[in-house]
Coordinates of C-alpha atoms in Angstrom, one line a residue:
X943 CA -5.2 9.7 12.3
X944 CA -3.7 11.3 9.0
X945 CA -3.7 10.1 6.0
X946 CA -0.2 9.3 5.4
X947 CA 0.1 7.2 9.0
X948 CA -3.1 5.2 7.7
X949 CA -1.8 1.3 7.3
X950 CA -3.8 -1.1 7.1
X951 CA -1.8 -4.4 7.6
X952 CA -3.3 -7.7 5.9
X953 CA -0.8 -10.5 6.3
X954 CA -2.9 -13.3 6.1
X955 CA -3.3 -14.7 2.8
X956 CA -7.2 -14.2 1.5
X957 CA -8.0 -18.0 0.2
X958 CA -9.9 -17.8 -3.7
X959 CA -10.8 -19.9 -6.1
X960 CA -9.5 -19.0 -9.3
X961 CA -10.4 -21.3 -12.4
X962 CA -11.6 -24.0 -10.3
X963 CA -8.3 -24.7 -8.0
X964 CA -7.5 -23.1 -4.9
X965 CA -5.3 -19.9 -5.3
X966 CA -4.1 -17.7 -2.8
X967 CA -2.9 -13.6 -3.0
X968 CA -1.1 -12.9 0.2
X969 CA 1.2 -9.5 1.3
X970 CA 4.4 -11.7 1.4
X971 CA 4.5 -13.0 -2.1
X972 CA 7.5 -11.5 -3.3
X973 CA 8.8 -11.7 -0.1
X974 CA 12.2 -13.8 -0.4
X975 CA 11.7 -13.9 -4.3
X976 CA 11.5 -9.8 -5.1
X977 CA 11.6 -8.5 -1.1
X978 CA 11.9 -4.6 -2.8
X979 CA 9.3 -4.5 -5.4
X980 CA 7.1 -2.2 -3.6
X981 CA 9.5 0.3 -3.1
X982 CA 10.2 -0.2 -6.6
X983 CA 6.9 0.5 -8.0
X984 CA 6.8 3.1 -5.5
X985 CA 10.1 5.2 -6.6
X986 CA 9.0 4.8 -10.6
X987 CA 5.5 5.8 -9.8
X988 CA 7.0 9.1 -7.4
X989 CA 9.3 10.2 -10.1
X990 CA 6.9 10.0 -12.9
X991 CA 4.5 12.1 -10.4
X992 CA 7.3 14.6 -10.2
X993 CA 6.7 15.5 -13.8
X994 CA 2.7 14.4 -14.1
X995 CA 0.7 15.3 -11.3
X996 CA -2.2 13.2 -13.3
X997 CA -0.3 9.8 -13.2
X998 CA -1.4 8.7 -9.6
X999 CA -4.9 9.1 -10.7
X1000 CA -4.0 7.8 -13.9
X1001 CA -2.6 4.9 -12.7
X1002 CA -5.2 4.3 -10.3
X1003 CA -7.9 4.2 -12.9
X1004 CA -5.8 1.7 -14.8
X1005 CA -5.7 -0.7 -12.2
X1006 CA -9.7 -0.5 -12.2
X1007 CA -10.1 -0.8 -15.9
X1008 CA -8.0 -4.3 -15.7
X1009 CA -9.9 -5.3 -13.2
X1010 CA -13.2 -5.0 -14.2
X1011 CA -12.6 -6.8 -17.7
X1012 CA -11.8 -10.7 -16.7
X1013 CA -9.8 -9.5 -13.5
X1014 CA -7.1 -8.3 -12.1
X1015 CA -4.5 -9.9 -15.1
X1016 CA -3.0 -7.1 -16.8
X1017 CA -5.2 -7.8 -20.3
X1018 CA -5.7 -4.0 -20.1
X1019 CA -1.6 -3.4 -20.8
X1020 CA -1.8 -5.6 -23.9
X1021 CA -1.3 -4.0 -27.6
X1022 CA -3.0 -5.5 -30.6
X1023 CA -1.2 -8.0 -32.5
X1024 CA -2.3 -10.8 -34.7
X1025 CA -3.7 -13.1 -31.9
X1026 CA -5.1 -10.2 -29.4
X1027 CA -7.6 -7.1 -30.0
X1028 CA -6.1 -4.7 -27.5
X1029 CA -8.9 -3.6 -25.0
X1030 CA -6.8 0.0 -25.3
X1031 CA -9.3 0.5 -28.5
X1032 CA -12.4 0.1 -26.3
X1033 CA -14.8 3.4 -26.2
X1034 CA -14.2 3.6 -22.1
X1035 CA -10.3 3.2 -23.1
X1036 CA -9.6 5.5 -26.4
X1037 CA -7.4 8.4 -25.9
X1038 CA -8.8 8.6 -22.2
X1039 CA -7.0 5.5 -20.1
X1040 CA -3.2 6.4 -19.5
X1041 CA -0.1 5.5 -17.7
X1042 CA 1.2 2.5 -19.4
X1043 CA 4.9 4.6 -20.1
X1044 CA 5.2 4.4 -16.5
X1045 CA 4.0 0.6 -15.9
X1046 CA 6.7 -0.5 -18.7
X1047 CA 9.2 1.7 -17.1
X1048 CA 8.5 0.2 -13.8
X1049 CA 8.3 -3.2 -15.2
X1050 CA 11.9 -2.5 -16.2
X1051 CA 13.1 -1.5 -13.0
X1052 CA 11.7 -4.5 -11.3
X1053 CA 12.9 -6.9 -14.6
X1054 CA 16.6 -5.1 -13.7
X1055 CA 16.5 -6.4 -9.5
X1056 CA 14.2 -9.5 -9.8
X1057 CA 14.0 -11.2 -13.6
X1058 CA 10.9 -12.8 -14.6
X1059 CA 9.1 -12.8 -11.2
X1060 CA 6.5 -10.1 -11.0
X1061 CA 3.5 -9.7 -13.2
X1062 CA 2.2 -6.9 -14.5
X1063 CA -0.7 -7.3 -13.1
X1064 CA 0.9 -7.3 -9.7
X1065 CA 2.8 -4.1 -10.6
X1066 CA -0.5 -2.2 -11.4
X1067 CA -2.4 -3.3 -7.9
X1068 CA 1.0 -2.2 -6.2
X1069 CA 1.4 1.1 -8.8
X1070 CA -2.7 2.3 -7.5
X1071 CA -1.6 1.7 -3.5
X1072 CA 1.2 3.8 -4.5
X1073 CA -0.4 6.6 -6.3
X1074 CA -3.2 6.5 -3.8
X1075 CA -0.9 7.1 -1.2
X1076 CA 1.7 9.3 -2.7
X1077 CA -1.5 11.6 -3.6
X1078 CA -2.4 12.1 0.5
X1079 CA -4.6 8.8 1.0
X1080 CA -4.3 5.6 2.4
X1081 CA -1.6 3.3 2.2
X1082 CA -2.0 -0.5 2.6
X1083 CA -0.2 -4.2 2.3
X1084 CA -1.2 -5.1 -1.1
X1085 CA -2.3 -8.7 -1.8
X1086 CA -0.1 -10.2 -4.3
X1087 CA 0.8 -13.5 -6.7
X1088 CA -1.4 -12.3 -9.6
X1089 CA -0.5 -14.1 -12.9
X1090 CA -0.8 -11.8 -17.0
X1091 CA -3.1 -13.1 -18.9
X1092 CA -2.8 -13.9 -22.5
X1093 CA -6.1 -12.8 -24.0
X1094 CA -7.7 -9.6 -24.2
X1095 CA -11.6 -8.9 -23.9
X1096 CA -12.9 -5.7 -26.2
X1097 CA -16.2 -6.5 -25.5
X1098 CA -15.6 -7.0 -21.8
X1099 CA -13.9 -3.1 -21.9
X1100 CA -16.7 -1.7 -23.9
X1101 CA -19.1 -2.6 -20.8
X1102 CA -17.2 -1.0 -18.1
X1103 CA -19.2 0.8 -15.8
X1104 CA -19.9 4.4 -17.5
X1105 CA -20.1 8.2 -16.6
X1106 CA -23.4 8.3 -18.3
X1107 CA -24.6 5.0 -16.3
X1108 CA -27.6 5.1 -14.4
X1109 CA -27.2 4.0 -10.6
X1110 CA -29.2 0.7 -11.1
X1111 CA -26.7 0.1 -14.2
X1112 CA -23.8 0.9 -12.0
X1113 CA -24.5 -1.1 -9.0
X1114 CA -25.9 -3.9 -11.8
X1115 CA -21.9 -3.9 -13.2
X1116 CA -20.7 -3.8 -9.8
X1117 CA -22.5 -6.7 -8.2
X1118 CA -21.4 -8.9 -11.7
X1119 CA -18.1 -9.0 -10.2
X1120 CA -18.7 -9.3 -6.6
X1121 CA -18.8 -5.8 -5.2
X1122 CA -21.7 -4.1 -3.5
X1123 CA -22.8 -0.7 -2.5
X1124 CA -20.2 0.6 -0.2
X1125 CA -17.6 -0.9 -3.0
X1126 CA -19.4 1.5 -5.7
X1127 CA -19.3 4.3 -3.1
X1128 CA -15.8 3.8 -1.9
X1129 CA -14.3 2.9 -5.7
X1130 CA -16.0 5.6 -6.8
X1131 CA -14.3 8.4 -4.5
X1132 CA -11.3 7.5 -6.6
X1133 CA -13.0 10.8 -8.3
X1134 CA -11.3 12.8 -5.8
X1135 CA -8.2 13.5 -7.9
X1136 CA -7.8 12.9 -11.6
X1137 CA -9.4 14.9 -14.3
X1138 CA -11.9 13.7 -17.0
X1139 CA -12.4 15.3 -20.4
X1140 CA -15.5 17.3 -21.9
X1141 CA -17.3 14.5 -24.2
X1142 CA -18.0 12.4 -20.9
X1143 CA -20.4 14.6 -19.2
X1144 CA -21.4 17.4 -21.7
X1145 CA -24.3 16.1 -22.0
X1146 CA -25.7 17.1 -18.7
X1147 CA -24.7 20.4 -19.9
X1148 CA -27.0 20.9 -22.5
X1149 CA -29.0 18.4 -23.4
X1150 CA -29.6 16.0 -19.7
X1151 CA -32.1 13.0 -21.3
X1152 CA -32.7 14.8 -24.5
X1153 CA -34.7 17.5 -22.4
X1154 CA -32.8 20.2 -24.6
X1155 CA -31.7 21.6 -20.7
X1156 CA -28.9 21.5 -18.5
X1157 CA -29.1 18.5 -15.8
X1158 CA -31.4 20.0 -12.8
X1159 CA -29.4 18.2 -10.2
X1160 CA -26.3 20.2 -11.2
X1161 CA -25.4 23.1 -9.3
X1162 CA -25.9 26.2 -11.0
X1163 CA -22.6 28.0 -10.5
X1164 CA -20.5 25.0 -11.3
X1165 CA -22.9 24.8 -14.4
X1166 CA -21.8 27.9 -15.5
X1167 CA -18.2 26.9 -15.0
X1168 CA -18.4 23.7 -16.7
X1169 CA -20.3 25.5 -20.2
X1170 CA -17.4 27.9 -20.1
X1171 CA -14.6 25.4 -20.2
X1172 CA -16.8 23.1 -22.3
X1173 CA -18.8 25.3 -24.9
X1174 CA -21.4 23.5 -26.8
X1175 CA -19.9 22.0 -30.2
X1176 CA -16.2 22.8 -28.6
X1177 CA -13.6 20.3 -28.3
X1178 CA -14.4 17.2 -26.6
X1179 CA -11.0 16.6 -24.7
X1180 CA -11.0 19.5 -23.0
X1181 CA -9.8 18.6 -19.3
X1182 CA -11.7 19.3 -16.3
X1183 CA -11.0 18.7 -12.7
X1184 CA -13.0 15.7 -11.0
X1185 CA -12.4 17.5 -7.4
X1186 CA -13.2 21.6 -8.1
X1187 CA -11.5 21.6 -4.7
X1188 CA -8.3 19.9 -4.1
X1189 CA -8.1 18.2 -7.8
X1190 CA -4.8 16.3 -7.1
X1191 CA -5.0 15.4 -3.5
X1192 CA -6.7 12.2 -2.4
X1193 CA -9.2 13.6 0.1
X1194 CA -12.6 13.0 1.0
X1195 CA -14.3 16.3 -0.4
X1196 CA -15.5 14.0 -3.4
X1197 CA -18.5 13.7 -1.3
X1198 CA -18.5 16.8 0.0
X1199 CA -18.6 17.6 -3.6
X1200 CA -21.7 15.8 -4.1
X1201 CA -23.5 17.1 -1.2
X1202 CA -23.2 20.5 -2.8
X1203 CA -24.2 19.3 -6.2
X1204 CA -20.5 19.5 -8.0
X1205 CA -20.2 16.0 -8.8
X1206 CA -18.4 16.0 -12.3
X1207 CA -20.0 13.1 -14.0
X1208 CA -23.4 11.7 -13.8
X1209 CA -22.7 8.3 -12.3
X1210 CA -21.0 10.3 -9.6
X1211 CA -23.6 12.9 -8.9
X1212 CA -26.1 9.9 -9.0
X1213 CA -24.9 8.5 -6.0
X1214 CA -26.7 10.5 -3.6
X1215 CA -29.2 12.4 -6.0
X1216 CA -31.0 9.6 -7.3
X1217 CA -34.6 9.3 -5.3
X1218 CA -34.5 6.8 -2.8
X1219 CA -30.6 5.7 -3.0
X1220 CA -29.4 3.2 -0.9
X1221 CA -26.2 4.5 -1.4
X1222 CA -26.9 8.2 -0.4
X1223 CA -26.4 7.2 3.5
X1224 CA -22.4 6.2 2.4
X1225 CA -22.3 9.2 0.7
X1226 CA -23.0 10.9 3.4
X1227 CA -20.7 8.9 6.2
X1228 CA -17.9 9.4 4.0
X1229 CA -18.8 12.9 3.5
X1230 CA -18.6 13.0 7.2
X1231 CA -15.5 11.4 8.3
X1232 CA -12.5 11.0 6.1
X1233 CA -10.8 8.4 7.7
X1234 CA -14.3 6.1 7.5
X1235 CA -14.1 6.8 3.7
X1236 CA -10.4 5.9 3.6
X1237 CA -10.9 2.6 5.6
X1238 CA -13.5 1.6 3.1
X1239 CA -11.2 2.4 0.3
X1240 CA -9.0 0.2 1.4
X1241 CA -11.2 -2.4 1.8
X1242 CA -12.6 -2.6 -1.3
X1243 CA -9.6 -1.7 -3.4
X1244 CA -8.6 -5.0 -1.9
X1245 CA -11.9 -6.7 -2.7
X1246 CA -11.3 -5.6 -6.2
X1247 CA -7.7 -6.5 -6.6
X1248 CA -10.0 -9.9 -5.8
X1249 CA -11.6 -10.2 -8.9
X1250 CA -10.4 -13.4 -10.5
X1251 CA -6.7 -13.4 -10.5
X1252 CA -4.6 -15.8 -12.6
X1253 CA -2.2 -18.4 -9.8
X1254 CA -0.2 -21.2 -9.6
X1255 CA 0.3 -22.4 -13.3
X1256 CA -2.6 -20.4 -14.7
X1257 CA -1.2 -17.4 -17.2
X1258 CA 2.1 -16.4 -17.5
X1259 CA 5.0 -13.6 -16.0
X1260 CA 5.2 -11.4 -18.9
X1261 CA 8.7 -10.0 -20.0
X1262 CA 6.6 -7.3 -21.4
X1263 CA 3.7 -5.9 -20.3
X1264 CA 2.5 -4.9 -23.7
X1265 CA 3.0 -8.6 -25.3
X1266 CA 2.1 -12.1 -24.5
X1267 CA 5.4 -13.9 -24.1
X1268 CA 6.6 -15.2 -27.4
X1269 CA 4.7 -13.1 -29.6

């Protein structure tokens, strides 16, 4: 089965509890109410790609960083203002998280068919299927009727899981929000396009645990590689491929990657080096068999677009993603 022919159909609502009340995502939200948004989000997201071959990954990494902070409610969109600290200032977020050009230009094309009926944070779960899918992986029925916040959480941001986590620490943030192993795995793979700058892993380059070395699990050609387009002291931003293979293609060599010792960022390479992981056997089966890692992906994308939504009367539909409305 290739990627592109990959659908995974979930029609039946997935039953929550959100705030205390019963609350429902389903495929069909929009259904009768905004039947297009998908191709929508979709058409913005393939034309900014024309231009960017980053934004899929970029966008996909947004969706996670709202997610992870208070849920899936589009706090991660919001700019600083008198009432709200904009999680955009938090360490994980700084000149690093990107995208949000082509989430307000979406917004507007869905504002322009189907006024002040979609949230934003139902255009970034719906932006990630897209760029996941547009970028050669999976595509699936996205679970929708998300609600924007109207708070932001700093401190929430500033504890998303890290490139210089430990496995404990990662699968520690993971399981505070629900998700297990094969989530952290699967989630994770998202590594297999994108790019991630110097300052985030440099230190397994020189100085792994304040040893004054290079980190032993790293393999020593890509070492080499890595020093030369991040030289010690050099500029921090510098850009470097998360796949060394197929950098803007969402594949399974992630973990193929791994297996060979090129995983980019600790937490990544951690996976399946640490002693004793239990997370080294789905390393390994999705190393094995793309379409068992794109399955998973898809499962627990979904389980994360799960992560405390806003329904019913809870929140708001923003008129603009950056701003609470009214403000």
């Amino acid at each position: 089965m290739t990627s592109s022919s990959l659908l995974v159909a979930l029609a039946i609502c997935v039953a929550l509890l959100s705030q205390g009340s019963q609350a429902q995502l389903c495929s069909y939200f929009y259904d009768t109410t905004c039947p297009n948004v998908s191709a929508i989000v979709r058409s913005v997201v393939q034309q900014a790609q024309s231009s960017d071959i980053r934004i899929t990954a970029s966008l996909t990494r947004l969706f996670f960083h709202d997610c992870f902070v208070d849920g899936c409610d589009g706090s991660v969109l919001l700019d600083s203002s008198s009432t709200i600290v904009s999680e955009k200032g938090a360490v994980p977020n700084n000149n690093s998280v990107r995208g949000f050009n082509v989430v307000d230009n979406i917004k507007t094309a869905v504002e322009n068919a189907c006024p002040g009926v979609v949230s934003c944070a139902d255009i970034l779960a719906l932006a990630a299927e897209a760029s996941v899918n547009l970028a050669g992986g999976p595509s699936w029925s996205v679970l929708l009727g998300r609600r924007d916040g109207t708070t932001a959480n700093i401190t929430g941001a500033n504890n998303l899981p890290s490139p210089l986590d430990s496995l404990s620490t990662l699968q520690s943030k993971f399981s505070a929000v629900g998700l297990g192993d094969t989530d952290l795995v699967a989630l994770s793979g998202a590594h297999t396009f994108g790019r991630a700058q110097c300052r985030f892993f440099s230190n397994r380059l020189y100085n792994f645990s304040g040893t004054g070395n290079p980190d032993p699990s790293l393999n020593s050609s890509y070492l080499t590689t890595l020093q030369q387009n991040c030289p010690q002291g050099g500029d921090g931003t510098t850009l470097n491929n998360l796949d060394p293979t197929t950098p803007n293609t969402f594949d399974n060599n992630y973990f193929t990657n791994l297996q060979s010792n090129r995983g980019l960022l600790q937490s990544d390479q951690e996976l399946l080096s640490t002693s004793g992981a239990s997370t080294a056997s789905i390393v390994n089966s999705f190393a094995s068999s793309q379409s068992t890692f794109f399955q998973n992906f898809v499962k627990s994308m979904i389980n994360m677009g799960n992560i405390s939504p806003l329904t019913g009367s809870n929140g708001e539909i923003r008129c603009d993603c950056k701003k609470v409305n009214g403000s």
